[in-house]
mmCIF file of C-alpha atoms in Angstrom:
data_model
loop_
_atom_site.group_PDB
_atom_site.id
_atom_site.type_symbol
_atom_site.label_atom_id
_atom_site.label_comp_id
_atom_site.label_asym_id
_atom_site.label_seq_id
_atom_site.Cartn_x
_atom_site.Cartn_y
_atom_site.Cartn_z
ATOM 1 C CA UNK A 217 -16.676 -8.110 9.132
ATOM 2 C CA UNK A 218 -14.050 -5.543 8.000
ATOM 3 C CA UNK A 219 -10.343 -5.677 8.740
ATOM 4 C CA UNK A 220 -8.040 -6.497 5.840
ATOM 5 C CA UNK A 221 -4.592 -6.504 7.510
ATOM 6 C CA UNK A 222 -4.618 -9.256 10.112
ATOM 7 C CA UNK A 223 -1.808 -10.638 12.251
ATOM 8 C CA UNK A 224 -2.305 -13.569 14.612
ATOM 9 C CA UNK A 225 -1.249 -17.075 15.551
ATOM 10 C CA UNK A 226 -2.551 -20.330 14.104
ATOM 11 C CA UNK A 227 -4.824 -21.998 16.667
ATOM 12 C CA UNK A 228 -6.347 -24.573 14.342
ATOM 13 C CA UNK A 229 -5.913 -25.808 10.785
ATOM 14 C CA UNK A 230 -7.477 -28.066 8.204
ATOM 15 C CA UNK A 231 -6.055 -31.508 7.578
ATOM 16 C CA UNK A 232 -4.675 -30.475 4.159
ATOM 17 C CA UNK A 233 -2.809 -27.415 5.427
ATOM 18 C CA UNK A 234 0.944 -27.981 5.271
ATOM 19 C CA UNK A 235 2.398 -24.459 5.143
ATOM 20 C CA UNK A 236 1.934 -23.555 8.804
ATOM 21 C CA UNK A 237 1.905 -25.240 12.189
ATOM 22 C CA UNK A 238 -0.109 -24.501 15.321
ATOM 23 C CA UNK A 239 1.385 -21.503 17.072
ATOM 24 C CA UNK A 240 2.940 -20.001 13.928
ATOM 25 C CA UNK A 241 2.484 -16.268 13.522
ATOM 26 C CA UNK A 242 0.944 -15.341 10.174
ATOM 27 C CA UNK A 243 -0.386 -12.341 8.316
ATOM 28 C CA UNK A 244 -3.658 -12.348 6.379
ATOM 29 C CA UNK A 245 -3.615 -9.841 3.485
ATOM 30 C CA UNK A 246 -6.311 -8.162 1.395
ATOM 31 C CA UNK A 247 -6.251 -10.884 -1.283
ATOM 32 C CA UNK A 248 -7.937 -13.754 0.499
ATOM 33 C CA UNK A 249 -8.172 -16.226 -2.366
ATOM 34 C CA UNK A 250 -8.440 -16.691 -6.135
ATOM 35 C CA UNK A 251 -9.980 -19.235 -8.484
ATOM 36 C CA UNK A 252 -6.565 -20.457 -9.771
ATOM 37 C CA UNK A 253 -8.260 -21.336 -13.087
ATOM 38 C CA UNK A 254 -9.054 -18.144 -15.015
ATOM 39 C CA UNK A 255 -6.775 -16.677 -17.684
ATOM 40 C CA UNK A 256 -5.313 -14.211 -15.175
ATOM 41 C CA UNK A 257 -4.478 -16.795 -12.526
ATOM 42 C CA UNK A 258 -2.864 -19.125 -15.045
ATOM 43 C CA UNK A 259 -0.554 -16.368 -16.302
ATOM 44 C CA UNK A 260 0.574 -15.315 -12.833
ATOM 45 C CA UNK A 261 -1.695 -12.266 -12.662
ATOM 46 C CA UNK A 262 -3.826 -13.538 -9.794
ATOM 47 C CA UNK A 263 -4.378 -9.963 -8.612
ATOM 48 C CA UNK A 264 -6.731 -9.642 -11.615
ATOM 49 C CA UNK A 265 -8.564 -12.931 -10.974
ATOM 50 C CA UNK A 266 -12.141 -13.031 -12.281
ATOM 51 C CA UNK A 267 -13.452 -14.589 -9.065
ATOM 52 C CA UNK A 268 -11.325 -13.325 -6.164
ATOM 53 C CA UNK A 269 -12.286 -13.046 -2.515
ATOM 54 C CA UNK A 270 -11.064 -10.195 -0.341
ATOM 55 C CA UNK A 271 -10.387 -10.191 3.378
ATOM 56 C CA UNK A 272 -12.808 -7.980 5.263
ATOM 57 C CA UNK A 273 -14.914 -7.373 2.154
ATOM 58 C CA UNK A 274 -16.239 -10.580 0.594
ATOM 59 C CA UNK A 275 -14.970 -12.894 3.359
ATOM 60 C CA UNK A 276 -14.651 -12.350 7.101
ATOM 61 C CA UNK A 277 -11.841 -10.062 8.165
ATOM 62 C CA UNK A 278 -9.999 -9.105 11.297
ATOM 63 C CA UNK A 279 -12.421 -7.077 13.390
ATOM 64 C CA UNK A 280 -12.668 -10.012 15.794
ATOM 65 C CA UNK A 281 -10.633 -12.130 18.192
ATOM 66 C CA UNK A 282 -10.554 -15.058 15.714
ATOM 67 C CA UNK A 283 -10.848 -15.406 11.952
ATOM 68 C CA UNK A 284 -10.575 -18.108 9.287
ATOM 69 C CA UNK A 285 -8.158 -17.637 6.394
ATOM 70 C CA UNK A 286 -6.886 -19.620 3.417
ATOM 71 C CA UNK A 287 -3.358 -20.691 4.346
ATOM 72 C CA UNK A 288 -2.226 -20.516 0.712
ATOM 73 C CA UNK A 289 -2.691 -16.736 0.753
ATOM 74 C CA UNK A 290 -1.168 -15.976 4.157
ATOM 75 C CA UNK A 291 2.386 -14.873 4.878
ATOM 76 C CA UNK A 292 4.789 -15.866 7.621
ATOM 77 C CA UNK A 293 5.580 -12.825 9.780
ATOM 78 C CA UNK A 294 9.321 -12.327 10.449
ATOM 79 C CA UNK A 295 10.313 -12.645 14.103
ATOM 80 C CA UNK A 296 11.789 -9.142 14.200
ATOM 81 C CA UNK A 297 8.367 -7.565 13.539
ATOM 82 C CA UNK A 298 5.862 -7.387 16.363
ATOM 83 C CA UNK A 299 2.147 -7.796 15.646
ATOM 84 C CA UNK A 300 1.268 -4.106 15.862
ATOM 85 C CA UNK A 301 3.944 -2.944 13.448
ATOM 86 C CA UNK A 302 3.512 -5.898 11.092
ATOM 87 C CA UNK A 303 -0.217 -5.387 10.486
ATOM 88 C CA UNK A 304 0.046 -2.264 8.254
ATOM 89 C CA UNK A 305 2.503 -4.085 6.010
ATOM 90 C CA UNK A 306 -0.178 -6.502 4.806
ATOM 91 C CA UNK A 307 -2.003 -4.010 2.605
ATOM 92 C CA UNK A 308 -0.501 -0.549 2.959
ATOM 93 C CA UNK A 309 2.965 -2.045 2.622
ATOM 94 C CA UNK A 310 2.190 -4.629 -0.050
ATOM 95 C CA UNK A 311 0.111 -2.377 -2.307
ATOM 96 C CA UNK A 312 2.665 0.401 -1.925
ATOM 97 C CA UNK A 313 5.408 -2.017 -2.879
ATOM 98 C CA UNK A 314 3.534 -3.154 -5.998
ATOM 99 C CA UNK A 315 3.048 0.487 -6.998
ATOM 100 C CA UNK A 316 6.743 1.135 -6.372
ATOM 101 C CA UNK A 317 7.697 -1.804 -8.611
ATOM 102 C CA UNK A 318 5.641 -0.251 -11.411
ATOM 103 C CA UNK A 319 7.928 2.792 -11.283
ATOM 104 C CA UNK A 320 10.705 0.696 -12.813
ATOM 105 C CA UNK A 321 14.149 2.190 -12.366
ATOM 106 C CA UNK A 322 12.858 5.611 -11.272
ATOM 107 C CA UNK A 323 15.027 7.270 -8.638
ATOM 108 C CA UNK A 324 13.164 10.576 -8.191
ATOM 109 C CA UNK A 325 9.624 9.751 -7.162
ATOM 110 C CA UNK A 326 6.699 11.807 -5.902
ATOM 111 C CA UNK A 327 4.241 10.432 -3.345
ATOM 112 C CA UNK A 328 0.851 12.146 -3.524
ATOM 113 C CA UNK A 329 -0.847 11.560 -0.181
ATOM 114 C CA UNK A 330 1.322 10.631 2.783
ATOM 115 C CA UNK A 331 -0.429 8.129 5.006
ATOM 116 C CA UNK A 332 -0.148 4.465 5.927
ATOM 117 C CA UNK A 333 1.220 3.246 2.610
ATOM 118 C CA UNK A 334 3.483 6.171 1.724
ATOM 119 C CA UNK A 335 5.243 6.313 5.089
ATOM 120 C CA UNK A 336 6.246 2.646 4.792
ATOM 121 C CA UNK A 337 7.335 2.921 1.194
ATOM 122 C CA UNK A 338 9.296 6.132 1.803
ATOM 123 C CA UNK A 339 11.592 4.297 4.210
ATOM 124 C CA UNK A 340 12.186 1.437 1.788
ATOM 125 C CA UNK A 341 12.670 3.717 -1.225
ATOM 126 C CA UNK A 342 15.102 6.058 0.497
ATOM 127 C CA UNK A 343 16.924 3.042 1.896
ATOM 128 C CA UNK A 344 17.827 1.961 -1.640
ATOM 129 C CA UNK A 345 18.820 5.480 -2.679
ATOM 130 C CA UNK A 346 15.662 6.998 -4.140
ATOM 131 C CA UNK A 347 14.943 10.707 -3.785
ATOM 132 C CA UNK A 348 11.358 11.121 -2.575
ATOM 133 C CA UNK A 349 9.140 14.204 -2.764
ATOM 134 C CA UNK A 350 6.001 14.059 -0.611
ATOM 135 C CA UNK A 351 2.763 15.892 -1.401
ATOM 136 C CA UNK A 352 0.104 16.445 1.254
ATOM 137 C CA UNK A 353 -3.045 18.500 1.511
ATOM 138 C CA UNK A 354 -2.119 22.171 1.075
ATOM 139 C CA UNK A 355 -1.256 23.668 4.460
ATOM 140 C CA UNK A 356 -0.768 20.312 6.201
ATOM 141 C CA UNK A 357 2.493 21.264 7.877
ATOM 142 C CA UNK A 358 2.333 18.358 10.326
ATOM 143 C CA UNK A 359 1.962 15.867 7.492
ATOM 144 C CA UNK A 360 4.861 17.459 5.637
ATOM 145 C CA UNK A 361 7.017 17.349 8.751
ATOM 146 C CA UNK A 362 6.162 13.667 9.169
ATOM 147 C CA UNK A 363 7.149 12.988 5.550
ATOM 148 C CA UNK A 364 10.543 14.588 6.073
ATOM 149 C CA UNK A 365 11.030 12.505 9.212
ATOM 150 C CA UNK A 366 10.411 9.406 7.090
ATOM 151 C CA UNK A 367 13.271 10.352 4.773
ATOM 152 C CA UNK A 368 11.628 12.489 2.084
ATOM 153 C CA UNK A 369 13.974 15.183 0.790
ATOM 154 C CA UNK A 370 11.102 17.593 0.071
ATOM 155 C CA UNK A 371 7.513 17.909 1.258
ATOM 156 C CA UNK A 372 4.841 20.392 0.231
ATOM 157 C CA UNK A 373 1.231 20.843 -0.788
ATOM 158 C CA UNK A 374 -0.300 18.807 -3.601
ATOM 159 C CA UNK A 375 -0.879 22.071 -5.466
ATOM 160 C CA UNK A 376 2.885 22.657 -5.720
ATOM 161 C CA UNK A 377 5.624 21.447 -8.026
ATOM 162 C CA UNK A 378 8.700 19.869 -6.397
ATOM 163 C CA UNK A 379 12.095 21.553 -6.762
ATOM 164 C CA UNK A 380 13.259 18.762 -9.096
ATOM 165 C CA UNK A 381 11.703 16.900 -12.007
ATOM 166 C CA UNK A 382 10.272 13.495 -11.130
ATOM 167 C CA UNK A 383 10.935 10.187 -12.876
ATOM 168 C CA UNK A 384 7.679 8.793 -11.514
ATOM 169 C CA UNK A 385 4.801 9.555 -9.173
ATOM 170 C CA UNK A 386 2.555 7.352 -7.040
ATOM 171 C CA UNK A 387 -0.882 8.675 -6.146
ATOM 172 C CA UNK A 388 -2.080 7.240 -2.828
ATOM 173 C CA UNK A 389 -4.834 9.792 -2.213
ATOM 174 C CA UNK A 390 -8.225 8.979 -3.813
ATOM 175 C CA UNK A 391 -8.336 12.342 -5.597
ATOM 176 C CA UNK A 392 -8.649 12.327 -9.379
ATOM 177 C CA UNK A 393 -7.491 15.919 -9.677
ATOM 178 C CA UNK A 394 -4.010 14.762 -8.675
ATOM 179 C CA UNK A 395 -3.573 12.898 -11.969
ATOM 180 C CA UNK A 396 -2.977 15.956 -14.171
ATOM 181 C CA UNK A 397 -0.973 17.599 -11.381
ATOM 182 C CA UNK A 398 1.363 14.616 -11.113
ATOM 183 C CA UNK A 399 1.676 14.296 -14.899
ATOM 184 C CA UNK A 400 2.853 17.900 -14.950
ATOM 185 C CA UNK A 401 5.592 17.026 -12.453
ATOM 186 C CA UNK A 402 7.132 14.009 -14.201
ATOM 187 C CA UNK A 403 9.695 13.948 -16.994
ATOM 188 C CA UNK A 404 9.117 12.631 -20.506
ATOM 189 C CA UNK A 405 8.913 8.848 -20.412
ATOM 190 C CA UNK A 406 7.920 8.911 -16.750
ATOM 191 C CA UNK A 407 5.036 7.054 -15.145
ATOM 192 C CA UNK A 408 2.172 7.988 -12.835
ATOM 193 C CA UNK A 409 0.817 5.061 -10.796
ATOM 194 C CA UNK A 410 -2.640 5.285 -9.188
ATOM 195 C CA UNK A 411 -2.373 3.090 -6.105
ATOM 196 C CA UNK A 412 -5.891 3.276 -4.680
ATOM 197 C CA UNK A 413 -8.903 1.013 -5.146
ATOM 198 C CA UNK A 414 -11.172 4.032 -5.535
ATOM 199 C CA UNK A 415 -10.553 7.508 -6.918
ATOM 200 C CA UNK A 416 -12.765 10.469 -7.668
ATOM 201 C CA UNK A 417 -13.279 11.376 -11.319
ATOM 202 C CA UNK A 418 -10.194 12.456 -13.206
ATOM 203 C CA UNK A 419 -10.770 15.897 -14.730
ATOM 204 C CA UNK A 420 -10.081 16.633 -18.386
ATOM 205 C CA UNK A 421 -6.516 17.694 -19.037
ATOM 206 C CA UNK A 422 -4.532 18.758 -22.115
ATOM 207 C CA UNK A 423 -2.877 16.014 -24.115
ATOM 208 C CA UNK A 424 0.487 17.725 -23.735
ATOM 209 C CA UNK A 425 0.619 16.497 -20.123
ATOM 210 C CA UNK A 426 0.542 12.891 -21.334
ATOM 211 C CA UNK A 427 2.564 13.450 -24.494
ATOM 212 C CA UNK A 428 6.267 12.632 -24.432
ATOM 213 C CA UNK A 429 5.533 8.952 -23.790
ATOM 214 C CA UNK A 430 4.426 9.551 -20.228
ATOM 215 C CA UNK A 431 2.428 6.648 -18.840
ATOM 216 C CA UNK A 432 -0.605 6.457 -16.556
ATOM 217 C CA UNK A 433 -1.509 3.165 -14.918
ATOM 218 C CA UNK A 434 -3.305 1.689 -11.917
ATOM 219 C CA UNK A 435 -2.587 -0.923 -9.275
ATOM 220 C CA UNK A 436 -5.141 -3.648 -8.610
ATOM 221 C CA UNK A 437 -4.732 -5.742 -5.466
ATOM 222 C CA UNK A 438 -1.565 -7.832 -5.033
ATOM 223 C CA UNK A 439 -0.088 -11.204 -5.788
ATOM 224 C CA UNK A 440 1.541 -13.655 -3.416
ATOM 225 C CA UNK A 441 4.776 -13.078 -5.293
ATOM 226 C CA UNK A 442 4.526 -9.387 -4.339
ATOM 227 C CA UNK A 443 4.387 -10.419 -0.698
ATOM 228 C CA UNK A 444 7.411 -12.672 -0.961
ATOM 229 C CA UNK A 445 9.421 -9.930 -2.698
ATOM 230 C CA UNK A 446 8.294 -7.273 -0.233
ATOM 231 C CA UNK A 447 9.280 -9.207 2.882
ATOM 232 C CA UNK A 448 12.648 -10.001 1.288
ATOM 233 C CA UNK A 449 13.141 -6.297 0.515
ATOM 234 C CA UNK A 450 12.399 -5.107 4.039
ATOM 235 C CA UNK A 451 14.726 -7.744 5.470
ATOM 236 C CA UNK A 452 17.525 -5.940 3.609
ATOM 237 C CA UNK A 453 16.129 -2.435 4.224
ATOM 238 C CA UNK A 454 14.093 -2.521 7.465
ATOM 239 C CA UNK A 455 11.104 -0.229 7.886
ATOM 240 C CA UNK A 456 9.389 0.955 11.055
ATOM 241 C CA UNK A 457 5.670 1.541 10.796
ATOM 242 C CA UNK A 458 4.232 4.559 12.584
ATOM 243 C CA UNK A 459 1.044 3.369 14.274
ATOM 244 C CA UNK A 460 -1.711 4.567 16.542
ATOM 245 C CA UNK A 461 -3.478 1.753 18.387
ATOM 246 C CA UNK A 462 -7.143 1.456 19.311
ATOM 247 C CA UNK A 463 -9.084 -1.142 21.263
ATOM 248 C CA UNK A 464 -11.342 -3.285 19.083
ATOM 249 C CA UNK A 465 -14.402 -1.681 20.674
ATOM 250 C CA UNK A 466 -13.149 1.707 19.435
ATOM 251 C CA UNK A 467 -13.024 0.697 15.764
ATOM 252 C CA UNK A 468 -15.564 3.347 14.769
ATOM 253 C CA UNK A 469 -13.448 6.060 16.354
ATOM 254 C CA UNK A 470 -10.402 4.814 14.454
ATOM 255 C CA UNK A 471 -12.347 4.921 11.183
ATOM 256 C CA UNK A 472 -13.596 8.422 11.968
ATOM 257 C CA UNK A 473 -10.046 9.616 12.577
ATOM 258 C CA UNK A 474 -8.883 8.034 9.320
ATOM 259 C CA UNK A 475 -11.629 9.793 7.356
ATOM 260 C CA UNK A 476 -10.607 13.082 8.951
ATOM 261 C CA UNK A 477 -6.968 12.489 8.038
ATOM 262 C CA UNK A 478 -5.896 13.035 11.645
ATOM 263 C CA UNK A 479 -3.767 9.885 11.986
ATOM 264 C CA UNK A 480 -0.088 9.959 11.040
ATOM 265 C CA UNK A 481 0.854 6.581 9.680
ATOM 266 C CA UNK A 482 -1.541 3.680 10.294
ATOM 267 C CA UNK A 483 -4.326 2.848 12.745
ATOM 268 C CA UNK A 484 -4.191 -0.616 14.342
ATOM 269 C CA UNK A 485 -6.943 -2.364 16.310
ATOM 270 C CA UNK A 486 -5.991 -4.524 19.294
ATOM 271 C CA UNK A 487 -8.495 -7.350 20.125
#
């Protein structure tokens, strides 16, 4: 049962659950549980757990009117966020935030691919003073316009270089060919963060693109600490998710539109 960004109210709980009460509004993220015993969990890297479970992938997700979740891995949803606009924060927002944290003190950042995650992160990043360049599919003028509306100071095709050198780049699109392109756009000592779970093969590229102590790294899942930090950050710098809603029975249409890239922002299913 897919659906990895779930918002709902607690209608029942186990006798050992103490974090939430009946009626509380909670969010269920991608990371549905970890073993809490492996070397990664014990050193606060639970996102790399050897035996994780994932919402909508290895355990039941949110394509339903009810679901069961581990309370230890859920988040309280702030009152100022309604269900529809809170849902995309639980993966697109959280994974984007983890990728953003990996950029360190970078202030000039490129976002390659401007969809659900990038449009949330652009608002947060610009809110704290970052200068964001957005890269879309070549010729996607609507996507570039949307990026500028979200606060990006420049938007263009992924085959272009921005008008200023980047301190860092985050690749949201699952396209391996963007790795050498983004390395060519960042300064010496900069970092390129691959934020997707999957990516097509990265083509060979000359060592000079990596030389100069540039760094290439990936993001894997999230930790509960990421969630706590993220919700604190957006309390200080509010974001507004751009969503298109679909009835639960129209889930296949929503997925089709996502594959086509014809949704600006995030798609949300309403049970």
